[in-house]
Coordinates of C-alpha atoms in Angstrom, one line a residue:
Chain A
M1365 CA 120.4 152.7 111.8
H1366 CA 116.8 153.4 113.8
I1367 CA 116.5 151.2 116.7
S1368 CA 112.9 150.1 117.6
T1369 CA 111.3 151.7 120.4
D1370 CA 108.3 149.4 120.1
I1371 CA 108.4 147.5 123.4
W1372 CA 106.9 144.5 122.0
T1373 CA 109.7 144.4 119.3
W1374 CA 112.2 144.4 122.2
V1375 CA 110.3 141.4 123.6
A1376 CA 110.4 139.5 120.6
V1377 CA 114.1 140.3 120.2
I1378 CA 115.0 138.9 123.7
L1379 CA 112.9 135.7 123.4
T1380 CA 114.7 135.4 120.0
F1381 CA 118.0 135.7 121.4
G1382 CA 116.8 133.2 124.1
I1383 CA 116.0 130.6 121.9
F1384 CA 119.1 131.3 119.6
S1385 CA 121.3 131.0 122.9
F1386 CA 120.5 127.2 123.0
L1387 CA 123.3 126.8 120.0
W1388 CA 125.7 127.6 122.7
K1389 CA 124.3 125.4 125.4
D1390 CA 121.4 124.8 127.7
N1391 CA 121.0 127.5 129.9
P1392 CA 118.6 129.4 132.2
F1393 CA 117.6 132.0 129.6
Y1394 CA 116.9 129.4 127.1
K1395 CA 114.9 127.5 129.8
F1396 CA 112.7 130.8 130.6
C1397 CA 112.0 131.0 126.9
E1398 CA 111.1 127.4 126.5
H1399 CA 108.9 127.4 129.3
L1400 CA 107.3 130.5 128.3
F1401 CA 106.8 129.3 124.8
V1402 CA 105.2 126.0 125.9
G1403 CA 102.9 127.7 128.4
V1404 CA 101.5 130.5 125.9
S1405 CA 101.2 127.8 123.5
V1406 CA 99.0 125.3 125.7
G1407 CA 97.0 128.6 126.8
Y1408 CA 96.6 129.8 123.2
T1409 CA 95.5 126.2 122.2
I1410 CA 92.7 125.9 124.9
A1411 CA 91.3 129.0 124.1
L1412 CA 91.6 128.2 120.4
T1413 CA 89.8 124.8 121.0
W1414 CA 87.0 126.2 123.1
Y1415 CA 86.1 129.0 120.7
N1416 CA 86.6 127.1 117.3
S1417 CA 85.5 123.7 118.2
V1418 CA 83.7 123.1 121.8
Y1419 CA 81.6 126.2 121.9
P1420 CA 80.3 126.4 118.0
D1421 CA 80.2 122.7 117.3
L1422 CA 79.2 121.3 120.7
I1423 CA 78.0 123.7 123.2
T1424 CA 75.7 125.8 120.8
P1425 CA 73.9 122.8 119.0
L1426 CA 73.3 121.0 122.0
F1427 CA 72.4 123.5 124.8
R1428 CA 71.3 126.5 122.8
Q1429 CA 69.7 124.8 119.7
G1430 CA 68.6 121.7 121.6
K1431 CA 69.8 119.2 119.1
P1432 CA 69.5 115.9 121.1
L1433 CA 72.1 113.9 118.9
Y1434 CA 74.6 116.0 120.1
V1435 CA 74.5 114.2 123.6
I1436 CA 76.5 111.5 122.0
P1437 CA 79.9 113.4 121.4
F1438 CA 79.2 115.3 124.7
L1439 CA 79.0 111.8 126.7
L1440 CA 82.2 110.5 124.7
G1441 CA 84.0 113.8 125.3
L1442 CA 83.0 113.6 129.1
C1443 CA 84.5 109.9 129.2
Y1444 CA 88.0 111.2 128.9
F1445 CA 87.6 112.9 132.4
F1446 CA 87.1 109.6 133.9
R1447 CA 90.8 109.0 133.8
F1448 CA 90.9 111.1 137.1
I1449 CA 88.8 108.5 138.8
P1450 CA 90.7 105.1 139.0
K1451 CA 87.8 102.9 139.5
A1452 CA 86.1 104.5 136.5
S1453 CA 89.3 105.0 134.3
W1454 CA 88.3 102.3 131.9
L1455 CA 85.5 104.4 130.5
V1456 CA 88.1 106.4 128.8
R1457 CA 88.6 103.4 126.4
I1458 CA 85.1 104.1 124.9
P1459 CA 86.0 107.2 123.0
M1460 CA 89.2 106.0 122.4
G1461 CA 87.9 102.8 120.8
F1462 CA 85.7 105.2 118.8
V1463 CA 88.4 107.6 117.9
L1464 CA 90.6 105.1 116.5
G1465 CA 88.0 103.1 114.6
W1466 CA 87.0 106.4 112.9
A1467 CA 90.5 107.3 112.4
S1468 CA 91.2 104.2 110.5
G1469 CA 87.9 104.3 108.7
V1470 CA 88.8 107.7 107.4
A1471 CA 92.5 107.1 106.8
I1472 CA 92.6 103.8 105.0
P1473 CA 90.3 104.7 101.9
A1474 CA 92.0 107.9 101.7
F1475 CA 95.4 106.2 101.8
F1476 CA 94.2 103.6 99.1
Q1477 CA 93.1 106.8 97.2
T1478 CA 96.3 108.8 97.2
N1479 CA 99.0 106.4 97.9
V1480 CA 97.9 103.3 95.9
I1481 CA 95.4 104.0 93.0
K1482 CA 96.9 107.5 91.9
Q1483 CA 100.3 106.4 92.2
I1484 CA 99.6 103.2 90.0
Q1485 CA 97.8 105.6 87.5
G1486 CA 100.8 107.8 87.3
T1487 CA 103.3 104.7 87.0
L1488 CA 101.5 103.1 84.1
L1489 CA 103.3 103.3 80.8
S1490 CA 100.6 104.5 78.4
P1491 CA 100.8 105.1 74.4
A1492 CA 100.3 108.9 75.1
L1493 CA 104.0 108.7 76.4
F1494 CA 105.4 108.0 73.0
A1495 CA 104.4 111.5 71.9
R1496 CA 108.1 112.5 73.0
W1497 CA 111.0 110.5 73.4
D1498 CA 112.2 112.3 76.3
V1499 CA 108.7 112.0 78.0
F1500 CA 108.8 108.3 77.4
L1501 CA 112.4 107.9 78.7
W1502 CA 111.4 109.7 82.0
A1503 CA 108.4 107.6 82.3
L1504 CA 110.3 104.5 82.0
I1505 CA 112.8 105.3 84.7
S1506 CA 110.0 106.0 86.9
F1507 CA 108.5 102.9 86.2
I1508 CA 111.5 101.0 86.9
G1509 CA 112.1 103.0 90.0
V1510 CA 108.9 102.2 91.4
I1511 CA 109.1 98.4 90.8
C1512 CA 112.4 98.5 92.3
S1513 CA 111.3 100.6 95.4
V1514 CA 108.6 98.7 96.1
L1515 CA 110.4 95.5 95.9
Y1516 CA 112.8 96.8 98.8
F1517 CA 110.1 97.0 100.9
F1518 CA 109.1 93.4 100.3
F1519 CA 109.8 91.5 103.6
S1520 CA 108.8 88.0 102.8
R1521 CA 112.0 87.0 101.3
E1522 CA 115.6 87.4 101.8
H1523 CA 117.2 90.1 99.7
K1524 CA 119.3 87.5 97.4
G1525 CA 119.7 86.9 93.7
A1526 CA 117.5 89.0 91.3
L1527 CA 115.4 90.3 94.5
K1528 CA 118.7 91.7 95.9
V1529 CA 119.7 93.6 92.6
A1530 CA 116.3 95.0 92.4
A1531 CA 116.1 96.0 96.0
E1532 CA 119.5 97.6 95.8
T1533 CA 118.5 99.6 92.6
G1534 CA 115.3 100.6 94.7
I1535 CA 117.5 101.9 97.7
V1536 CA 119.5 104.0 94.9
F1537 CA 116.4 105.6 93.6
L1538 CA 115.0 106.2 97.4
M1539 CA 118.4 107.9 98.2
I1540 CA 118.3 110.3 95.1
G1541 CA 114.9 111.0 95.8
F1542 CA 115.8 111.7 99.6
G1543 CA 119.0 113.8 98.5
A1544 CA 116.9 116.0 96.4
S1545 CA 114.3 116.5 99.0
F1546 CA 117.0 117.2 101.5
G1547 CA 118.4 120.0 99.4
Y1548 CA 114.8 121.5 98.9
T1549 CA 113.9 121.3 102.4
V1550 CA 117.2 122.9 103.7
M1551 CA 116.7 125.9 101.2
A1552 CA 113.2 126.2 102.8
R1553 CA 114.7 126.3 106.4
M1554 CA 117.2 128.9 105.2
S1555 CA 114.4 131.1 104.3
L1556 CA 112.7 130.8 107.7
L1557 CA 116.4 131.7 109.4
I1558 CA 116.4 134.6 106.8
G1559 CA 113.0 135.7 108.2
R1560 CA 114.3 135.9 111.6
F1561 CA 117.5 138.0 110.5
Q1562 CA 115.2 140.4 108.6
F1563 CA 113.2 140.9 111.7
L1564 CA 116.3 141.6 113.7
L1565 CA 118.0 144.0 111.2
R1566 CA 114.8 145.5 110.0
D1567 CA 112.3 145.6 112.5
W1568 CA 114.6 146.1 115.6
L1569 CA 117.8 147.7 114.2
G1570 CA 116.4 149.3 111.4
V1571 CA 119.7 148.7 109.3
I1572 CA 117.9 147.4 106.4
R1573 CA 114.6 148.1 104.7
Chain B
M99 CA 65.8 146.0 55.2
G100 CA 66.5 146.7 58.8
V101 CA 63.0 146.0 60.0
I102 CA 63.1 142.7 58.0
T103 CA 66.7 141.7 59.3
L104 CA 65.5 142.5 63.0
L105 CA 62.3 140.4 62.5
L106 CA 64.3 137.5 61.0
T107 CA 66.7 137.4 64.0
L108 CA 64.0 137.8 66.5
V109 CA 62.1 134.7 64.7
L110 CA 65.7 132.7 64.5
N111 CA 66.1 133.5 68.5
Q112 CA 62.8 132.5 69.4
A113 CA 63.1 129.1 67.3
S114 CA 66.3 128.2 69.0
P115 CA 66.2 128.8 72.9
P116 CA 69.0 126.9 74.8
V117 CA 68.2 123.4 75.9
I118 CA 68.6 123.1 79.6
L119 CA 69.0 119.9 81.9
A120 CA 69.3 119.8 85.5
R121 CA 69.8 116.9 88.0
D122 CA 71.1 116.1 91.4
T123 CA 74.8 115.9 91.6
P124 CA 75.5 112.2 91.7
D125 CA 77.8 110.4 94.1
D126 CA 77.8 113.2 96.4
A127 CA 76.9 114.3 100.0
G128 CA 73.9 116.2 99.0
K129 CA 73.0 119.9 98.8
S130 CA 74.2 120.1 95.0
I131 CA 72.3 120.3 91.8
T132 CA 74.3 120.0 88.5
I133 CA 72.8 122.0 85.4
R134 CA 74.1 121.5 81.9
W135 CA 73.0 123.3 78.8
Q136 CA 73.5 123.6 75.1
L137 CA 72.8 126.7 72.8
T138 CA 71.0 125.5 69.8
G139 CA 71.0 128.5 67.7
E140 CA 73.8 129.4 65.1
E141 CA 74.2 133.0 66.6
V142 CA 76.3 133.2 69.6
P143 CA 74.7 134.8 72.6
E144 CA 76.4 137.8 74.4
G145 CA 75.9 136.3 77.6
L146 CA 73.8 133.8 79.5
I147 CA 71.4 134.3 82.7
L148 CA 70.7 131.3 84.7
E149 CA 67.5 131.6 87.2
R150 CA 66.1 129.2 89.7
G151 CA 62.6 129.0 90.7
D152 CA 60.8 127.5 93.3
T153 CA 57.4 125.6 93.5
T154 CA 55.5 128.9 93.9
G155 CA 56.8 129.8 90.1
C156 CA 58.9 132.6 91.4
F157 CA 62.3 132.9 89.7
Q158 CA 65.2 134.5 90.8
V159 CA 68.7 135.2 89.1
L160 CA 71.3 132.6 90.2
G161 CA 74.2 133.9 88.0
V162 CA 75.1 136.0 84.9
L163 CA 77.4 133.6 82.8
S164 CA 79.5 133.8 79.9
S165 CA 78.1 132.4 76.6
T166 CA 81.2 129.9 76.6
E167 CA 80.1 128.2 79.9
T168 CA 78.0 124.9 79.5
G169 CA 77.0 124.0 83.1
F170 CA 76.9 125.3 86.7
V171 CA 76.7 123.4 90.0
D172 CA 74.3 124.9 92.2
E173 CA 75.6 124.4 95.9
D174 CA 73.0 126.9 97.6
V175 CA 70.2 124.2 97.8
C176 CA 68.5 122.4 100.4
D177 CA 67.9 118.6 100.2
G178 CA 64.5 117.5 99.2
V179 CA 63.2 120.9 98.2
G180 CA 62.2 120.9 94.6
Y181 CA 63.6 123.5 92.3
Y182 CA 63.2 124.6 88.9
Y183 CA 66.1 126.2 86.4
R184 CA 65.7 128.3 83.3
L185 CA 68.6 129.6 81.1
G186 CA 68.3 133.0 79.3
A187 CA 70.4 133.7 76.0
V188 CA 71.1 137.5 75.7
F189 CA 70.9 138.9 72.4
G190 CA 71.2 142.7 72.8
A191 CA 68.2 143.9 74.4
D192 CA 66.5 140.6 73.9
T193 CA 66.6 137.6 76.0
V194 CA 65.4 134.1 74.8
W195 CA 64.4 132.0 77.6
S196 CA 64.6 128.1 77.8
E197 CA 61.8 126.0 79.0
P198 CA 62.2 125.5 82.8
T199 CA 63.6 122.3 83.6
P200 CA 61.2 119.5 85.6
L201 CA 61.2 119.8 89.3
V202 CA 64.6 118.5 90.7
K203 CA 65.6 117.9 94.3
S204 CA 69.1 117.3 95.7
A205 CA 69.9 114.3 97.8
P206 CA 72.8 112.7 99.4
Q207 CA 74.0 109.2 98.2
W208 CA 75.0 106.6 100.1
F209 CA 77.7 105.2 97.8
N210 CA 80.2 107.0 95.7
R211 CA 80.5 104.9 92.4
A212 CA 83.6 106.9 91.5
R213 CA 85.4 105.2 94.2
L214 CA 84.3 101.5 93.3
N215 CA 87.9 100.9 92.4
I216 CA 88.9 101.9 95.9
L217 CA 86.5 99.4 97.1
I218 CA 87.7 96.5 95.0
A219 CA 91.2 97.1 96.2
M220 CA 90.5 97.5 99.7
L221 CA 88.5 94.1 99.5
V222 CA 91.3 92.3 97.9
F223 CA 93.7 93.8 100.5
F224 CA 91.6 92.7 103.3
A225 CA 91.1 89.3 101.7
L226 CA 94.9 88.9 101.7
V227 CA 95.4 90.1 105.4
I228 CA 92.6 87.9 106.6
Y229 CA 94.1 85.0 104.8
F230 CA 97.5 85.3 106.1
I231 CA 96.2 85.8 109.6
E232 CA 94.3 82.4 109.6
H233 CA 97.3 81.1 107.8
A234 CA 99.6 82.5 111.1
K235 CA 96.6 81.3 113.6
A236 CA 97.1 77.9 112.2
G237 CA 100.7 77.8 113.6
R238 CA 102.3 78.0 110.2
Y239 CA 105.7 79.8 110.0
L240 CA 105.8 83.0 108.3
F241 CA 109.3 84.2 107.4
I242 CA 110.1 87.9 107.6
R243 CA 113.4 89.3 106.5
R244 CA 115.8 91.1 108.8
I245 CA 115.1 94.7 109.4
A246 CA 118.4 96.4 110.8
G247 CA 116.8 99.3 112.4
L248 CA 114.4 97.0 114.4
D249 CA 117.1 94.4 115.4
A250 CA 118.6 97.6 117.3
V251 CA 115.6 98.1 119.7
D252 CA 116.9 95.4 122.2
E253 CA 120.6 96.9 122.2
A254 CA 119.0 100.3 122.6
V255 CA 116.9 99.2 125.4
G256 CA 119.9 97.1 127.1
R257 CA 122.1 100.1 126.5
A258 CA 119.6 102.4 128.6
T259 CA 119.6 99.7 131.4
E260 CA 123.3 99.5 131.7
M261 CA 124.0 103.3 131.6
G262 CA 120.9 103.7 134.1
K263 CA 119.5 106.6 131.7
P264 CA 115.9 106.9 130.4
I265 CA 114.6 106.1 127.0
V266 CA 112.7 108.9 125.2
Y267 CA 109.9 107.7 122.9
V268 CA 108.5 110.7 120.6
P269 CA 105.2 109.2 119.1
G270 CA 105.4 111.9 116.2
L271 CA 103.4 114.9 115.8
G272 CA 100.3 113.6 113.8
S273 CA 97.0 112.9 115.2
V274 CA 95.5 109.2 115.6
A275 CA 94.1 109.5 112.1
D276 CA 97.6 109.3 110.8
I277 CA 98.7 105.8 110.0
A278 CA 102.3 106.5 111.1
T279 CA 101.0 107.4 114.4
I280 CA 98.8 104.3 114.8
A281 CA 102.1 102.3 113.8
S282 CA 104.1 104.3 116.0
L283 CA 101.7 103.3 119.1
N284 CA 101.9 99.7 118.0
I285 CA 105.9 99.9 118.2
M286 CA 105.7 101.7 121.5
G287 CA 103.7 98.8 123.1
E288 CA 106.7 96.5 122.3
V289 CA 109.4 99.0 123.4
A290 CA 107.5 99.5 126.7
K291 CA 107.3 95.8 127.1
K292 CA 111.1 95.6 126.9
T293 CA 111.7 98.6 129.2
A294 CA 109.3 97.2 131.8
Q295 CA 111.5 93.8 131.4
Y296 CA 114.8 95.7 131.7
D297 CA 113.4 98.0 134.4
S298 CA 114.4 101.1 132.5
A299 CA 112.5 104.3 132.6
L300 CA 110.5 105.4 129.4
L301 CA 109.6 109.0 128.9
V302 CA 106.8 109.8 126.4
P303 CA 106.3 113.6 125.5
N304 CA 102.9 114.0 123.5
R305 CA 101.8 116.9 121.2
D306 CA 98.2 115.6 120.5
P307 CA 95.9 115.0 123.6
I308 CA 94.3 111.9 122.0
V309 CA 97.6 110.1 121.3
Y310 CA 98.7 111.2 124.8
T311 CA 95.6 109.4 126.3
V312 CA 96.2 106.2 124.1
A313 CA 100.0 106.3 124.5
R314 CA 99.4 106.1 128.3
E315 CA 97.0 103.3 128.0
V316 CA 99.3 101.5 125.5
V317 CA 102.3 101.7 127.9
K318 CA 100.1 100.8 131.1
E319 CA 99.0 97.7 129.1
A320 CA 102.4 96.9 128.0
Y321 CA 103.9 96.9 131.7
T322 CA 100.9 95.0 132.9
R323 CA 101.7 92.3 129.9
A324 CA 105.2 92.1 131.0
G325 CA 104.2 91.5 134.6
R326 CA 105.3 94.7 136.1
P327 CA 102.2 96.8 136.5
D328 CA 104.1 98.3 139.7
A329 CA 106.9 99.7 137.4
F330 CA 104.4 101.6 135.5
R331 CA 105.1 105.5 136.1
P332 CA 101.8 107.3 134.7
D333 CA 103.8 110.8 134.9
N334 CA 106.4 109.5 132.4
I335 CA 103.7 109.6 129.7
F336 CA 102.9 113.4 129.5
Y337 CA 101.2 116.0 127.2
V338 CA 103.5 118.9 126.2
T339 CA 101.6 121.3 123.9
S340 CA 99.7 121.2 120.5
E341 CA 102.0 124.0 119.2
Q342 CA 105.0 122.4 116.6
F343 CA 107.7 124.2 117.6
A344 CA 107.2 124.6 121.4
Y345 CA 106.7 121.1 121.6
A346 CA 110.3 120.8 119.7
A347 CA 112.0 123.1 122.1
A348 CA 110.4 121.3 125.2
V349 CA 111.7 118.0 123.8
D350 CA 115.2 119.4 123.0
G351 CA 115.3 120.7 126.5
L352 CA 114.2 117.4 127.9
M353 CA 116.8 115.5 126.1
V354 CA 119.5 118.2 126.9
R355 CA 118.5 117.7 130.6
E356 CA 117.7 114.2 131.2
K357 CA 120.6 113.0 128.6
P358 CA 118.7 110.0 127.6
A359 CA 120.6 106.8 126.4
T360 CA 118.4 106.2 123.6
N361 CA 115.8 108.3 121.6
F362 CA 112.9 106.7 119.4
F363 CA 111.2 109.3 117.0
L364 CA 108.7 107.3 115.3
G365 CA 105.5 108.4 113.7
T366 CA 104.7 111.5 111.5
F367 CA 107.0 114.4 111.5
W368 CA 107.3 118.0 110.0
A369 CA 109.8 120.6 110.1
E370 CA 110.9 120.0 113.7
S371 CA 112.5 116.4 112.7
L372 CA 115.9 117.8 112.2
I373 CA 115.8 120.1 115.3
L374 CA 114.8 116.9 117.6
A375 CA 117.3 114.5 115.9
E376 CA 120.3 116.8 115.7
T377 CA 119.8 117.6 119.4
G378 CA 119.3 114.1 120.2
A379 CA 122.7 113.4 118.5
T380 CA 124.5 115.9 120.4
T381 CA 123.5 114.4 123.7
G382 CA 125.2 111.3 122.5
A383 CA 122.1 109.1 122.5
I384 CA 121.5 106.2 120.2
Q385 CA 118.7 107.4 118.0
I386 CA 116.2 105.1 116.2
A387 CA 113.9 107.1 113.8
G388 CA 111.1 106.2 111.4
T389 CA 108.5 108.2 109.5
D390 CA 106.4 108.1 106.3
S391 CA 106.9 111.6 105.9
V392 CA 109.1 111.8 102.7
F393 CA 110.5 115.2 103.4
Q394 CA 111.6 114.4 106.7
L395 CA 113.3 110.9 106.1
P396 CA 116.7 112.4 104.7
F397 CA 116.9 114.5 108.0
F398 CA 116.6 111.3 110.0
I399 CA 118.8 109.4 107.8
T400 CA 121.3 112.1 108.3
A401 CA 121.3 112.6 112.2
C402 CA 119.9 109.1 113.3
D403 CA 121.7 105.8 113.9
Y404 CA 119.0 103.7 112.3
T405 CA 116.0 105.0 110.2
L406 CA 113.1 103.0 109.4
I407 CA 111.7 104.1 106.1
G408 CA 108.0 104.3 105.4
E409 CA 106.7 101.0 105.1
E410 CA 109.5 99.5 107.5
L411 CA 107.7 101.5 110.1
Y412 CA 104.3 99.6 109.6
A413 CA 106.3 96.5 109.6
A414 CA 107.9 97.2 112.8
S415 CA 105.4 96.1 115.5
A416 CA 104.8 92.9 113.7
Y417 CA 108.6 92.4 113.6
L418 CA 109.2 93.1 117.2
S419 CA 106.3 91.2 118.6
R420 CA 106.1 88.2 116.2
E421 CA 102.4 87.8 117.1
P422 CA 100.5 85.6 114.7
L423 CA 97.9 88.3 113.9
L424 CA 100.3 91.2 113.2
L425 CA 102.7 88.7 111.2
G426 CA 99.8 87.5 109.2
S427 CA 98.9 91.1 108.6
L428 CA 102.4 92.0 107.3
K429 CA 102.4 89.2 105.2
G430 CA 99.0 90.2 103.8
Q431 CA 100.6 93.8 103.0
D432 CA 103.4 92.0 101.4
F433 CA 101.3 90.2 99.0
G434 CA 99.1 93.3 98.3
K435 CA 102.4 95.2 97.3
L436 CA 103.3 92.3 95.1
L437 CA 99.6 92.3 93.5
I438 CA 100.2 96.1 92.8
L439 CA 103.5 95.5 90.9
V440 CA 101.8 92.7 89.0
V441 CA 98.7 95.2 88.3
I442 CA 101.2 97.9 86.9
V443 CA 103.2 95.6 84.8
L444 CA 100.1 93.9 83.1
S445 CA 98.2 97.3 82.8
S446 CA 101.4 98.8 81.1
I447 CA 101.6 95.8 78.8
L448 CA 97.9 96.1 77.8
L449 CA 98.1 99.8 77.6
L450 CA 101.1 99.4 75.1
L451 CA 99.3 97.1 73.2
S452 CA 96.3 99.4 72.8
R453 CA 98.5 100.9 70.1
I454 CA 97.7 98.1 67.7
S455 CA 94.9 98.6 65.4
G456 CA 92.0 96.4 66.8
L457 CA 93.4 96.5 70.2
Q458 CA 92.6 100.0 71.0
F459 CA 89.8 99.2 73.2
L460 CA 92.4 98.0 75.7
S461 CA 93.4 101.8 76.5
A462 CA 89.8 101.9 78.6
I463 CA 91.8 100.2 81.4
I464 CA 93.4 103.6 82.6
K465 CA 89.8 104.6 83.4
F466 CA 89.9 102.0 86.2
F467 CA 92.4 104.1 88.1
N468 CA 90.5 107.3 87.9
V469 CA 89.7 108.6 91.4
S470 CA 87.5 111.6 92.4

């Protein structure tokens, strides 16, 4: 056992125990760690945003290289600060409208590409699947699963009769998918916990290598 | 004999230089030239040398390539500047050069033809949505089936009022570019309207500064529409931090200290979903969650009272508000889904029919779904 003499390791250990103490109940130790975590992360984000975005992507091209088009994002950005002036606070809606319009424009075609067109292509039953019986069987199961799952999300009809059967089959497929996803993600979380324990036992206490 | 072989080799090599073609990369944002070539001689060269020249006629080596390569994409070019390319096939100490290509310039294209299918799908979808919106505006009744998680919203807000406790609304950790966040902001407006009517406190911790600004406006407008602008508390909608787990720690702390009657987790969530939902459950709050993040849905299903799965989240704002515009949009989406199912079934049938001789041309249908 070789306990670490590094001050920063000790700081990290104390903060780790502070966060873990929430498992017992809310306490001043946890509150301190939580506030420190939030404060440090905000400060870090501000510095990161300034050095990675604002300075290289706005200040440099606008004020150092004199590119006049950059005055548009500069003014749009400034509009956010009008929230502090009640009479002019409506100006905040200009960049908001711009951002929402831009976001929808970017998100909708990307959504169609990945969540609609590609998924349709992956679901289609094609002659190539006949090469092996097991491949075709899985493709057929996937085909039925997609049809039934989409029908579960059809809101314009009450789930009755054939639609009810299809929707209930769809929810079975969804739950099987969620179950698999749950197990997979829990394993990933376990690896995060193991990582923290490795830090405590190796870097701090030195009882493992 | 050796001299004759060498001479023959040289003659053969000189007679068969590589054939090279260069053109502006199609359907791109510019700054790219695609070069393709074909080796014509029977002898396989040891390697290839690709050179780029400018209008002064000076060539520089762009790359030394394997003889198995048949193309190269030059992404180190400027739009509007002319370039020549030539390819050398290396045979021992000799290099046989192709003719330089004609002058080629790169340029961006306005339209990506490879995404024509996406444009068609969007136009069909938008046409359906607009049709149903007009249908709804005309005052026709549009039926929407019951969605359990959304029926619980009234109950959840009423519970908070009876208990005199606040409601925590987490709009997810995504940006405004996430469709789930946009859906969440729409639902937030309806929830805020109800909290204004019931006079309950609504706490909205935010991770994204832009989402925070929008959320604040949405809640403010909802209070005004409900006729209670005086009840709007701007400090209840606040920015916490952009760091994922620091945000989760802060929201956990908020839930434990404020002991809200109801928690809403609607939007985009990542690994913090279970941390939030589990902590909320320990405080005894009624919890309504909804996300389109497939990996986080199982955690919400386990730890929350009601969960809106994917598409239900998008339908929620229309369902809650019953506004013709949103209902028409929801109906449009529904029939869009139906159309997708028809396309899947019909295309599959046609593809399977392409196994029959004489109908092989039907296999070309699959190309319509190629995207890049």
